[in-house]
C-alpha angles and dihedrals in degrees: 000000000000129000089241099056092055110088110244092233113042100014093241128137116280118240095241080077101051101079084058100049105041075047089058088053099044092055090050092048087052091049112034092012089237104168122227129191127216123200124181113203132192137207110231123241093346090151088052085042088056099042088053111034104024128254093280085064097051084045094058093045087049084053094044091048092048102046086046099051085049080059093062100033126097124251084250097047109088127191134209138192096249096171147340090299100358126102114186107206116203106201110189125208086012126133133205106271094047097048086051088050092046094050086052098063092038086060088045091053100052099049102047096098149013123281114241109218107135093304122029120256138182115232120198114190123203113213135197119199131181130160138193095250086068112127099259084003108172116257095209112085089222089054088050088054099051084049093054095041087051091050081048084048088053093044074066110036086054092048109290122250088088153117117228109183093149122111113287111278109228123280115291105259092268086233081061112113120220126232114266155216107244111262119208100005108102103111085059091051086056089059090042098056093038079060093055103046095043124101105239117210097182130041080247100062090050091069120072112189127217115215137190147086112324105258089040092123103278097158103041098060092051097063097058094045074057085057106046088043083055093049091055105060096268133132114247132217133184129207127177103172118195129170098276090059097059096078098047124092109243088340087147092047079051097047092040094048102025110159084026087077137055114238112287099002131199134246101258096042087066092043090051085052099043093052090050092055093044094042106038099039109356118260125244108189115188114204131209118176107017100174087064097046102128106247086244106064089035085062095052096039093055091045095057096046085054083051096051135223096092130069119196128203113205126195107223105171119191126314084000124122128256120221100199128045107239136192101204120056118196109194117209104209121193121273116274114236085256099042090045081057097062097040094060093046095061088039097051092035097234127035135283127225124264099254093050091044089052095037085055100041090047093049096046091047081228110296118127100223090060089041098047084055089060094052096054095040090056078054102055092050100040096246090125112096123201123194128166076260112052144309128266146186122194107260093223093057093050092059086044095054093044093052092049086048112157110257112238112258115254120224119261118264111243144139120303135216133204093203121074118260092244125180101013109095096097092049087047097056087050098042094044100070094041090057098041087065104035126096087205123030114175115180098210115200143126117278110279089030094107116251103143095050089045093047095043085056097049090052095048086053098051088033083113090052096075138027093260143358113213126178114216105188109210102170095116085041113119097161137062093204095074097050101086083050088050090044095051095050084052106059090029102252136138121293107275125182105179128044098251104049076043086054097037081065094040096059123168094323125142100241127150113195113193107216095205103207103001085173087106095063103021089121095066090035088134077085092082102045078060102057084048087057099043092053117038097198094049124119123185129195110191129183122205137150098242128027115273100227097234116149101236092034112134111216112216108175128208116221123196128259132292114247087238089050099042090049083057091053097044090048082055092050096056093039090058102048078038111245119183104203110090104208119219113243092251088050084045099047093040082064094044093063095044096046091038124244098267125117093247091057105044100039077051088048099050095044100061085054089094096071096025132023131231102273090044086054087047089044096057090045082063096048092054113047083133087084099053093114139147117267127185108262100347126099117255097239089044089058100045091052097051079053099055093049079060093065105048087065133079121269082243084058097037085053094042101051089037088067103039082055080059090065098093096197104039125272132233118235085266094057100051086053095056089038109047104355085251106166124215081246089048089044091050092048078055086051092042093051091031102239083122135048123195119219106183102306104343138071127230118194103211115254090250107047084037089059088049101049091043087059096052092057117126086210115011089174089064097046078053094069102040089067090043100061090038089071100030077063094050082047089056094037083054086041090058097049128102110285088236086046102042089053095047111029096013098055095048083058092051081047093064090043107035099113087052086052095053095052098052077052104064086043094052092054091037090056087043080227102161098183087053091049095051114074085042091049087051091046102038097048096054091032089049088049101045085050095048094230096137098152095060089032079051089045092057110044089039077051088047091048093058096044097044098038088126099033106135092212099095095181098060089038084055091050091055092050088047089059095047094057098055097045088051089048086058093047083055097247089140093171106046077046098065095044098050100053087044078066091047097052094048086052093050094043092106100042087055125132087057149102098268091043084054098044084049093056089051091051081049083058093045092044085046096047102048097046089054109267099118087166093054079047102060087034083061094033088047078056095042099063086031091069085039095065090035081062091037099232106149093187091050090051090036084057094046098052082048084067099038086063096054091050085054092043079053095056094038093257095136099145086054097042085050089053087053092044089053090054093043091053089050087050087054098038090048094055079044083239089168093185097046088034084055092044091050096049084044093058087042082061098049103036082046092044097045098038092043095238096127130044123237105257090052087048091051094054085047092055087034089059095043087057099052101043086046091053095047103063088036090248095161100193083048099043080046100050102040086055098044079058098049095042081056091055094044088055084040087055097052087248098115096155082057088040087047087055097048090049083054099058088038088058090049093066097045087071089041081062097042078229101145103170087058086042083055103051091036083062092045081061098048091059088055099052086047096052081052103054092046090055086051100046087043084054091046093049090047097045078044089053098042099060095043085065096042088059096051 
């Protein structure tokens, strides 16, 4: 072929030639049906290779790429200089299969080796193939061409430095934005590649830190300083940390080498690696995510920047945490208007005019990951315009996009542990897909094996797979009955005391709830196929030391530790109490088989390492095979060892664990003091061993080891009842509070200790003790009523009748019928209600007049009330603030008039409930009861809102003055309810951008109060006040509009 037709750099063809000869083929392929194959290639990050090395560098890598892919071609194939970094190869009598073969070598070719060009580089090349002999292969050589550059544009798309031969994907969602060049961030790059080519003397000044707003472009830019690296010759790694990383051991090392390491590897294994990357090429690690980075990587990490040969770049946006000291700072500022311009242009393809620019740019407050959400979310909703001039959104709907701005979610709350998750990534990748798609999970193993912590991981990985992730701990759970009402606290919704009112809140939504040691309650396990049934969108991982026989449970079993593995964690165990002995791998391993290869053991095992070493620990094994016995659900070599850690303590230690292993819900410090004289110093040397684990305030023993210790006791009956009266005395600290305290302070601190509760309350009743039933009685029957758990409040004083029926106290006995009866009357047994109250109040006859036979006319009111007799009703409530003002208990009388009033709302007698509600609030005002004095004034607002006795503005002061008094004293439902009223009268008034305020706040203290389903419906409120308020503003515009132009 002719000089001229040789291009002067790499020796290919020139592009003037190449009509010609793809025309030549084309002709053959019509006539003969010869087939001929066209591939485009790129060369990867030229532009990047110019700006940092210089253009006499790209030009070398061109020549290089172009000589090596003549190597590989055949004497027919013939390539041409199609662009700046593109070459077209025309491949005759060539199918589809061998073009995609040859391209592969030539790939293969041209990135072998470095590229020589003052400095050596590496080069990576993306290429696009397509042939005739194609299934439904276009016949047109243009149309061959287009096929061949989009399978280039997908090479890219996927990564670059590779070969796409496969049929074209469809087209990119035209709202989809491409990947781009940095724009305005030169300056940066210069201080990037200054790093990399520095000679670092300190692990400092090996890091170099990103800072900015988040959304400033973080991973963008790493990615290019992963390019540049690459280009240079290093090794690159990528890691991008979350909150599900941070429990598992080297789960970054993992994520950065994958297929480099062998599944869970050791240690030594990444620090061989690591070593081989920063030694042999020099190792460049980017970092995403640095506050979740496992210790464990971070440690090895840091070790190997001290030791030299790697560099890491790590993004820290602003108010994160960084995980590696660093000398040089780089800030990523926002995008100036201007910059945010181009950027979008490259991004969209084509620009965009100059109001949506600056209504972007302005919403995004420049920062191209916000921006770039916009974007897409204009696209979802077709709100992104397209025209041959620019594109285009409408301004107004880009502000309102970017108020309405989805808030981040959160990560799920659930157990922590301080020990790294080690050995289970391989089981993890297994488990994680099976649960994702199961209705029911349950992780089935012996006691110490690991199932909470695995199944607290997996649902912190799959947490984005559903609208919420919610634990529900079960462990002191001995009934099935109480779960929906568990269930129910948990998620925030309204009490619930039965499956299907549980299910009618939970709907169709997307929810996994994670039921942490079923076993208590594994033989009425159908429960829980109901509740699946009962809620669609419901998923449930269970974990549970034998199957539970349902039909659509998915087993997933939990098998113990590697010896390898178990050796890791042990090492981590001594490391943390801060042993100094460092065990061989045959001593290790010796231990290993004698303690068993589970989680309990070995973390038991390490931390007694700090007083004996390994081979003592082995030693006194061997002393001890006598207590190599079967225990249910445990493994035999699990319980002897807990055994044997009993031993080595004091009779004093045996006695005091044993019975805080007695506490079946946890205990605070305070507790275990009353309980077993355990002192702080008593409950660290437990940490410090763990036989204890510490979850916020308060201490858990492990079922295992709890089971164990519980055995061991000399008089377990008496340990019994120390627990028992340890709680009876927080009930009657929580009795003698405030009423507006002990309902509000003083039952979120019954919630944390109900099942402890419980249990001192069965003693209590099995004992017949009467002085120790008391103060429980008081607290459980107000606490059971206020959380709207009546089946289980219905289960124990049923329970407490039974066992009392001869008690000769009459009073207390009252109180329990009393309690019955409401909590009948809530289950909707009318009649036994009744009944039942009528016996209350004949028991309490001679202790009248007094506070229980008050409280009980006021349950004759509720029970009346509620079965239909709103005239026997006021007659109790009307005698029941009688005996309150014989007492003189304002608040008592103030309460009873409250109810006085809904009986009268009941029977359309507002302007005689609001009469009652009046006197009630002065009872209140004049004890100065600031939470009963706001709820009163809050009910004034509605029943006067709703029964048009006041006018709006009056029922907006009332509101007004409920609010104020509820926020002063911090009392969140009333604080809740008083603003939802207001927000109502506002809407009512005609004033929704006020109404839209008040929901807000509203809104606020629902989360003060973790109530969601309130939070829902408040939001539900908000879009309609905005709605609203758009519909005003749009009238105003238009009436605005309409006599302008009148007066023109």
């Amino acid at each position: 072929m002719e000089r001229h037709l040789v291009d002067d750099l790499t020796g290919a063809y020139q592009r003037a030639g190449l009509a010609d000869a793809l025309g030549a083929l084309a002709s053959e392929h019509a006539r003969s049906g010869a087939h001929y194959a066209l591939a485009m290639l790129d060369v990867d990050h030229l532009k990047t290779l110019n700006d940092v090395y210089g253009h006499a560098t790209g030009d070398a890598a061109l020549k290089a790429v172009a000589a090596r892919a003549a190597r590989v071609l055949r004497s027919g194939d013939k390539l041409f200089r199609y662009g700046g970094d593109e070459f077209l190869i025309l491949l005759p009598g060539t199918g589809h299969a061998e073009a995609e073969s040859v391209l592969r070598r030539v790939r293969d070719q041209v990135i072998a080796n470095p590229v020589e060009a003052g400095v050596w580089v590496n080069v990576n090349v993306s290429v696009g193939v397509a042939a005739t002999d194609e299934p439904g292969a276009p016949t047109d050589q243009a149309q061959l061409f287009e096929r061949a550059d989009a399978r280039l544009y997908l090479a890219k798309r996927a990564g670059r430095n590779m070969v796409v031969a496969s049929e074209v994907a469809p087209e990119p969602d035209p709202g989809a934005l491409r990947e781009t060049r940095l724009v305005g961030r030169d300056e940066q790059l210069a201080q990037l590649d200054a790093f990399l080519a520095a000679n670092a003397g300190t692990a400092e000044e090996r890091v170099l830190r990103l800072t900015g707003p988040a959304g400033a472009g973080f991973t963008r830019f790493l990615h290019e300083a992963g390019v540049r690296g690459h280009i240079a010759g290093r090794a690159v790694r990528s890691i991008v940390a979350t909150a599900p990383n941070h429990g598992v051991y080297l789960r970054a090392m993992e994520q950065a080498y994958r297929e480099l390491l062998p599944a869970d590897p050791t240690e030594g294994e990444v620090a061989e690696r690591l070593a081989y990357d920063a030694e042999g090429h020099g190792l460049l690690v980017l970092l995403e995510g640095g506050r979740w980075l496992d210790p464990g990587s971070r440690r090895l990490l840091a070790d190997r920047l001290r030791k030299g040969g790697a560099k890491l770049v790590e993004a820290v946006p602003d108010g994160a945490t960084a995980a590696f000291p660093a000398t040089l700072h780089v800030a990523l500022e926002p995008l100036r208007p201007a910059e945010a311009g181009r950027w979008l242009a490259a991004a969209l393809g084509g620009p965009a005019d100059a109001a949506t620019v600056a209504a972007l740019a302005e919403a995004g407050a420049g920062l191209p990951a916000r921006i770039a959400e916009l974007v897409a979310r204009l696209a979802d909703e077709g709100a992104l315009t397209r025209s041959p001039q620019a594109v285009s959104a409408d301004p107004e709907r880009v502000r309102a996009l970017a108020r309405a701005g989805a808030e981040a979610k959160a990560p799920p709350e659930l157990p922590r542990w301080e020990s790294p998750l080690v050995g289970r990534s391989r089981w993890l990748a297994g488990a994680n897909p099976l649960v994702r798609d199961a209705r029911l999970a349950v992780l089935v193993g012996p006691g110490g094996i690991g199932k909470s912590r695995l199944a607290a991981q997996l649902a912190l990985e799959l947490a984005n797979e559903v609208e919420d992730t919610r634990w529900v701990d079960l462990r002191a759970v001995r009934q099935a009955a109480v779960l929906p009402g568990l269930i129910a606290e948990a998620l925030g919704l309204e009490a619930s005391d039965d499956v299907e009112g549980l299910g009618r809140q939970l709907g169709e939504r997307r929810l996994r709830l994670v039921l942490d040691e079923v076993d208590g309650i594994v033989d009425e396990a159908g429960l829980l196929a109901t509740l699946l049934d009962a809620a669609p969108g419901l998923q449930l991982l269970v974990t549970s030391r034998m199957p539970l026989r349902l039909a659509d449970e998915r087993l997933i079993e939990v098998p113990e530790l590697s010896v390898a593995a178990a050796g890791e964690l042990f090492r981590h165990g001594m490391e943390r109490v801060g042993a100094e002995e460092e065990p061989g791998d045959a001593e290790l391993h010796a231990l290993v088989e004698k303690v068993g290869p589970t989680p309990l053991t070995i973390e038991l095992a390490a931390a007694w390492t700090r007083a004996l070493s390994p081979a003592e620990l082995g030693a006194e094994l061997d002393r001890h095979p006598e207590l190599l016995a079967a225990a249910p659900g445990l493994q035999p070599r699990t319980a002897r060892f807990i055994d044997v850690t009993r031993e080595l303590m004091s009779p004093w230690e045996q006695e005091a664990l044993g019975v805080l292993a007695t506490v079946p819900g946890g205990f605070t410090a305070e507790a275990a003091r009353a309980a077993a004289g355990a002192s702080p110093f008593f409950l660290l040397a437990l940490l410090e061993r763990s036989l204890v684990r510490r979850e916020g305030a308060r201490y858990t023993v492990h079922a295992a080891i709890a089971e164990r210790y519980r055995a061991g006791l000399r008089d377990p009956a008496a340990a019994r009842e120390r627990v028992a009266r340890t709680y009876a005395e927080l009930a009657r600290q929580v009795n003698e509070m405030p009423r507006s305290e002990s309902s509000s302070r003083g039952y979120r601190l019954l919630d944390a200790e109900r099942a402890n509760l419980v249990f001192a309350w069965r003693e209590a009743l099995e004992r017949r003790d009467t002085e120790l039933a008391w103060p429980l009685a008081r607290a459980l029957r107000g606490y059971l009523d206020v959380r709207g758990r009546a089946r289980e409040g219905l289960e124990l004083f049923q329970l407490a009748e039974s066992q009392l029926a001869d008690a000769p106290d009459t009073e207390l006995r009252g109180w329990v019928a009393d309690a019955v009866a409401l909590f009948l009357a809530q289950r909707g047994r009318h009649a036994e209600a009744a009944a039942k109250i009528d016996e209350a109040l004949a028991l309490l006859a001679p202790h009248t007049p007094g506070d229980t036979a008050a409280m009980a006319w006021n349950t004759a009111g509720v029970v009346a009330g509620m079965g239909g007799r709103p005239d026997a009703a006021l007659a109790a409530f009307g005698t029941a603030a009688e005996l309150r003002r014989q007492l003189d208990d304002a608040v008592g009388e103030a309460q009873a008039r409250g109810n006085v009033a809904i009986v009268l709302s009941m029977l359309r007698r507002p302007q005689e409930a609001f009469a009652a509600l009046e006197e009630a609030a002065a009872n209140y005002r004049r004890v100065e009861h600031a939470s009963g004095e706001a709820l009163t004034l809050l009910n004034l607002a509605s029943l006067g809102r709703e029964s048009g006795l006041l006018e709006p503005e009056a029922v907006m002061a009332h509101a007004r003055a409920a609010l104020e008094l509820a926020e002063g004293i911090g009392y969140a439902n009333g604080a809740r309810g008083a603003a939802t009223e207001l927000g109502e009268a506002l809407l009512l008034a005609g004033r929704p951008e006020e109404a839209l305020g008040a929901f807000e706040r509203a809104r606020d203290w629902a989360r003060v109060e973790e109530n969601e389903s309130a939070e829902r419906d408040l939001l539900g409120r908000m879009a309609a006040a905005r709605r609203a308020a758009d519909a005003a503003l749009r009238e105003q515009v238009r009436g605005a509009g309409a006599e302008a132009a009148s007066e023109g």
